[in-house]
XYZ file of C-alpha atoms in Angstrom:
307
model
C -24.855 -36.067 -3.255
C -25.871 -39.867 -4.798
C -26.050 -39.880 -8.586
C -29.907 -39.849 -9.768
C -31.464 -41.872 -12.500
C -30.354 -39.005 -15.023
C -26.634 -39.324 -14.515
C -23.991 -40.115 -16.810
C -23.353 -43.641 -17.352
C -19.942 -43.434 -16.913
C -17.252 -40.487 -16.516
C -13.887 -40.187 -18.110
C -11.364 -37.943 -16.494
C -8.223 -36.853 -18.315
C -5.756 -35.316 -15.696
C -5.552 -37.007 -12.491
C -3.650 -34.751 -10.347
C -4.693 -32.345 -7.155
C -8.019 -31.372 -8.711
C -8.576 -34.224 -11.153
C -7.467 -36.940 -8.741
C -10.154 -35.558 -5.891
C -12.425 -35.070 -8.231
C -12.267 -38.940 -9.350
C -12.777 -39.641 -5.763
C -15.179 -37.643 -4.948
C -17.384 -39.277 -7.852
C -16.801 -42.879 -6.901
C -17.852 -42.412 -3.335
C -21.332 -40.950 -4.996
C -21.690 -43.989 -6.629
C -20.275 -42.770 -10.086
C -18.590 -44.992 -12.773
C -14.930 -43.275 -13.320
C -12.249 -43.897 -15.491
C -9.343 -41.906 -16.188
C -5.733 -41.495 -17.564
C -2.891 -39.430 -16.411
C 0.890 -39.642 -17.411
C 2.123 -40.026 -13.821
C 2.178 -43.297 -12.728
C 1.297 -42.387 -9.066
C -1.859 -40.587 -10.319
C -2.907 -43.842 -11.989
C -2.586 -45.928 -8.830
C -4.448 -43.252 -6.694
C -7.330 -43.867 -9.196
C -7.212 -47.507 -8.967
C -7.259 -47.338 -5.322
C -10.329 -45.179 -5.110
C -11.805 -48.097 -7.194
C -11.567 -46.052 -10.463
C -10.966 -47.639 -13.866
C -7.376 -46.336 -15.223
C -6.792 -46.709 -18.462
C -3.821 -46.652 -20.873
C -4.379 -43.974 -23.309
C -6.669 -40.304 -23.826
C -8.145 -42.679 -26.575
C -9.383 -45.332 -24.669
C -10.942 -42.796 -21.990
C -12.999 -40.772 -25.168
C -14.159 -44.233 -26.219
C -15.221 -45.707 -22.786
C -16.711 -42.568 -21.638
C -20.300 -40.561 -21.977
C -18.787 -37.289 -20.358
C -15.325 -36.463 -20.342
C -13.752 -34.183 -17.505
C -10.299 -32.414 -18.446
C -8.268 -31.223 -15.566
C -5.117 -29.984 -17.112
C -1.804 -28.140 -15.878
C -0.093 -25.995 -18.951
C -1.123 -24.791 -22.067
C 0.783 -27.762 -23.968
C -0.955 -30.632 -22.166
C -4.204 -28.530 -22.756
C -3.402 -28.938 -26.480
C -1.969 -32.120 -26.517
C -5.020 -33.741 -25.245
C -7.538 -32.426 -27.006
C -5.679 -33.017 -30.562
C -5.721 -36.634 -29.360
C -9.212 -36.520 -28.661
C -10.246 -34.866 -31.629
C -8.200 -37.465 -33.664
C -9.933 -40.062 -31.175
C -13.335 -38.531 -32.742
C -12.374 -38.161 -36.328
C -11.935 -42.017 -36.124
C -14.283 -43.235 -33.846
C -17.522 -40.492 -34.113
C -19.735 -40.530 -31.258
C -21.591 -38.163 -28.937
C -19.599 -36.994 -25.883
C -19.758 -34.198 -23.485
C -16.148 -32.481 -22.424
C -16.154 -30.581 -19.507
C -13.052 -28.572 -19.411
C -12.028 -27.388 -15.858
C -8.411 -26.066 -16.488
C -7.471 -22.375 -16.017
C -5.327 -21.648 -19.014
C -5.201 -18.848 -21.425
C -8.681 -17.810 -22.919
C -6.668 -18.334 -26.534
C -6.098 -21.630 -25.359
C -10.216 -22.011 -24.587
C -11.007 -20.770 -27.742
C -8.460 -22.909 -29.840
C -9.882 -25.990 -28.535
C -13.638 -24.527 -29.026
C -13.071 -23.719 -32.621
C -10.815 -27.384 -33.117
C -13.596 -29.268 -31.997
C -16.848 -27.908 -33.936
C -17.754 -31.642 -34.611
C -20.905 -33.336 -35.052
C -21.767 -34.662 -31.214
C -19.260 -32.860 -29.464
C -20.327 -30.662 -26.544
C -17.617 -28.300 -25.244
C -18.328 -26.715 -21.613
C -15.993 -24.220 -20.074
C -16.369 -24.932 -16.025
C -13.066 -23.727 -14.280
C -13.334 -24.220 -10.527
C -12.263 -21.609 -7.947
C -10.977 -22.974 -4.953
C -8.217 -25.865 -3.616
C -8.363 -29.831 -2.724
C -8.662 -28.415 0.920
C -11.575 -26.373 0.202
C -13.447 -29.350 -2.054
C -13.931 -31.583 1.146
C -16.018 -28.704 2.834
C -17.878 -28.173 -0.505
C -16.675 -24.775 -1.018
C -15.577 -25.091 -4.737
C -17.094 -22.764 -6.941
C -17.464 -23.960 -10.517
C -17.891 -21.289 -12.786
C -19.837 -23.308 -15.637
C -20.510 -21.520 -19.184
C -21.461 -23.098 -22.362
C -24.893 -24.537 -23.943
C -27.338 -24.312 -21.036
C -29.195 -27.168 -22.011
C -26.100 -29.366 -21.840
C -25.151 -27.349 -18.563
C -28.419 -28.488 -17.023
C -27.721 -32.181 -17.810
C -24.195 -32.005 -15.711
C -25.906 -30.738 -12.634
C -25.617 -34.330 -11.438
C -22.090 -33.722 -11.598
C -21.640 -30.449 -10.249
C -23.693 -30.850 -7.379
C -21.764 -33.973 -6.906
C -18.859 -31.717 -6.264
C -19.583 -28.781 -4.985
C -22.741 -26.528 -3.573
C -21.679 -23.576 -6.159
C -21.759 -24.022 -9.384
C -23.331 -20.761 -11.068
C -24.196 -21.133 -14.962
C -22.660 -17.904 -16.266
C -23.417 -17.814 -20.089
C -21.857 -18.273 -22.743
C -18.482 -20.793 -23.126
C -15.363 -18.604 -22.220
C -17.170 -17.063 -19.647
C -16.480 -19.529 -17.231
C -12.379 -19.014 -17.416
C -13.276 -15.043 -16.981
C -15.114 -15.475 -13.818
C -12.257 -17.636 -12.657
C -9.833 -14.557 -13.802
C -12.167 -12.142 -11.535
C -11.703 -14.676 -8.559
C -7.970 -15.028 -9.208
C -7.071 -11.589 -9.367
C -9.135 -10.930 -5.871
C -7.214 -14.120 -4.380
C -3.661 -12.616 -5.576
C -4.602 -9.467 -4.222
C -6.165 -10.701 -0.677
C -3.323 -12.885 -0.471
C -0.764 -10.514 -0.481
C -3.113 -8.570 1.629
C -3.277 -11.040 4.297
C 0.468 -11.630 4.532
C 1.181 -7.905 5.068
C -1.083 -7.534 7.625
C 0.056 -10.554 9.590
C 3.892 -9.135 9.726
C 2.369 -5.697 10.486
C 0.191 -7.076 13.417
C 4.036 -8.793 14.570
C 5.504 -5.534 14.404
C 3.353 -3.692 16.375
C 3.598 -6.332 19.168
C -0.353 -7.946 18.433
C -0.697 -12.022 18.375
C -2.021 -12.214 14.455
C -3.775 -15.359 16.037
C -5.856 -12.246 17.836
C -6.253 -10.703 14.552
C -7.505 -13.915 12.733
C -9.642 -14.859 15.354
C -11.526 -10.993 15.355
C -11.351 -10.149 11.818
C -11.432 -14.333 10.058
C -15.226 -14.604 11.244
C -16.074 -10.632 9.961
C -18.638 -10.134 7.366
C -17.228 -6.933 6.257
C -13.213 -7.406 6.736
C -12.897 -11.422 6.938
C -12.446 -13.500 4.070
C -12.391 -17.039 2.766
C -8.456 -16.279 1.519
C -7.631 -15.097 5.126
C -9.400 -18.036 7.108
C -7.468 -20.160 4.610
C -3.969 -18.973 4.794
C -3.391 -16.775 7.868
C -2.666 -19.823 9.925
C -0.249 -21.031 7.363
C 1.406 -17.227 7.418
C 1.410 -17.006 11.395
C 3.245 -20.549 11.803
C 5.549 -20.101 9.211
C 4.327 -23.328 7.561
C 3.763 -23.359 3.971
C 3.543 -27.654 3.001
C 1.772 -29.185 2.223
C 0.473 -26.311 0.051
C -2.981 -25.713 -1.128
C -1.782 -23.791 -3.942
C 2.127 -24.021 -4.964
C 3.579 -20.868 -5.854
C 5.071 -21.909 -9.279
C 1.228 -22.892 -10.023
C 0.353 -19.660 -8.898
C 2.490 -17.688 -11.384
C 1.099 -19.345 -14.261
C -2.536 -18.160 -13.144
C -1.077 -14.486 -12.584
C 0.910 -14.648 -16.239
C -2.796 -15.715 -17.460
C -4.570 -12.686 -15.597
C -2.100 -10.094 -17.085
C -2.416 -11.535 -20.411
C -5.849 -11.154 -20.374
C -6.186 -7.712 -18.728
C -3.430 -6.390 -21.437
C -5.779 -7.636 -24.237
C -8.193 -5.784 -23.626
C -6.581 -2.320 -22.376
C -7.535 -3.043 -18.601
C -5.083 -1.517 -16.195
C -4.702 -3.649 -12.890
C -2.282 -1.735 -10.717
C -3.083 -3.061 -7.188
C -2.788 -6.533 -9.033
C 0.363 -5.514 -10.421
C 1.493 -4.101 -6.956
C 1.367 -7.945 -5.797
C 3.686 -9.514 -8.853
C 6.769 -8.738 -7.267
C 6.088 -10.964 -4.073
C 5.165 -13.600 -5.674
C 8.146 -13.648 -8.036
C 10.680 -13.076 -4.684
C 8.742 -16.078 -3.260
C 10.040 -17.995 -5.920
C 13.393 -16.636 -5.851
C 13.779 -17.568 -2.177
C 13.347 -20.905 -3.007
C 9.518 -21.152 -2.150
C 8.314 -21.950 -5.498
C 6.907 -25.395 -4.495
C 5.498 -23.552 -1.212
C 1.859 -22.282 -0.851
C 1.238 -19.158 -1.652
C 1.195 -18.212 2.177
C 4.717 -17.890 1.965
C 4.499 -14.428 0.467
C 4.271 -13.903 4.428
C 7.975 -15.051 4.562
C 8.974 -12.576 2.222
C 7.510 -9.322 3.508
C 8.662 -10.786 6.769
C 12.405 -10.421 5.519
C 11.381 -7.154 4.298
C 10.212 -6.003 7.593
C 13.613 -7.399 9.187
C 11.600 -9.712 11.038
C 12.478 -13.150 9.700
C 16.566 -13.364 9.037
C 16.367 -16.942 8.991
C 15.004 -19.786 6.793
C 13.378 -21.520 9.828
C 10.047 -22.246 7.485
C 9.048 -24.980 5.835
């Protein structure tokens, strides 16, 4: 999707990891001008290789950009970055649109919203459901929330990154929608692992299970189609989502549910499987490695012949 005449002049990206990095590359391939910053030197080299402009600080990105996308892995990183953004805007007031795409806690999102109530600053909450691999298929869902008029102005950016960018209402609704999505993914992933092992135990080839049920409009899911091949082959690297990162998302979902007094019995039943994967040294492996845990519970896997 090529940019239009009404597209933002220059986009800055803070946080050039797996998600931020592929956003930068995609925007650059579609003729957007992109600068960025990350504390990891390799991420900066990746941006330069893609013909983007690496900058030396958060401050420089803010000063150079009309729109800034943040993609950050931890609450600490989010708060540190937005503290620097606020300080830069106090010293150098300007109009800017901030698109926050991280999956972190509601309290974090509310904090930066309160802290950045400054003239000329528009903050959107736009978490992304999907992996880097899914982005190549234009299968990300970007949950857009915040000022509707500003959200519409950002359409060229969202349209470049995905075919799916529903506007879901007030600021913060984006994160809530992402939590519902991840709640389901947590369950579907373990359910697929369980089905894979169950099929093997009763003498079926799980590839046949995937071939028959994967395309089904009733039983098949994107999670099944993405993760069951990992599970069947016991091949969990390179990961589309690391178990250690997923643990953070699980915690955020659990905290949100607890804060509103909502029981999540099925979701909570999956948590020990992910924890066991961590304990078995699979923290940096794909979440499909939950099949390894269930396979060992079933007595099917007695070795560590996986990667």
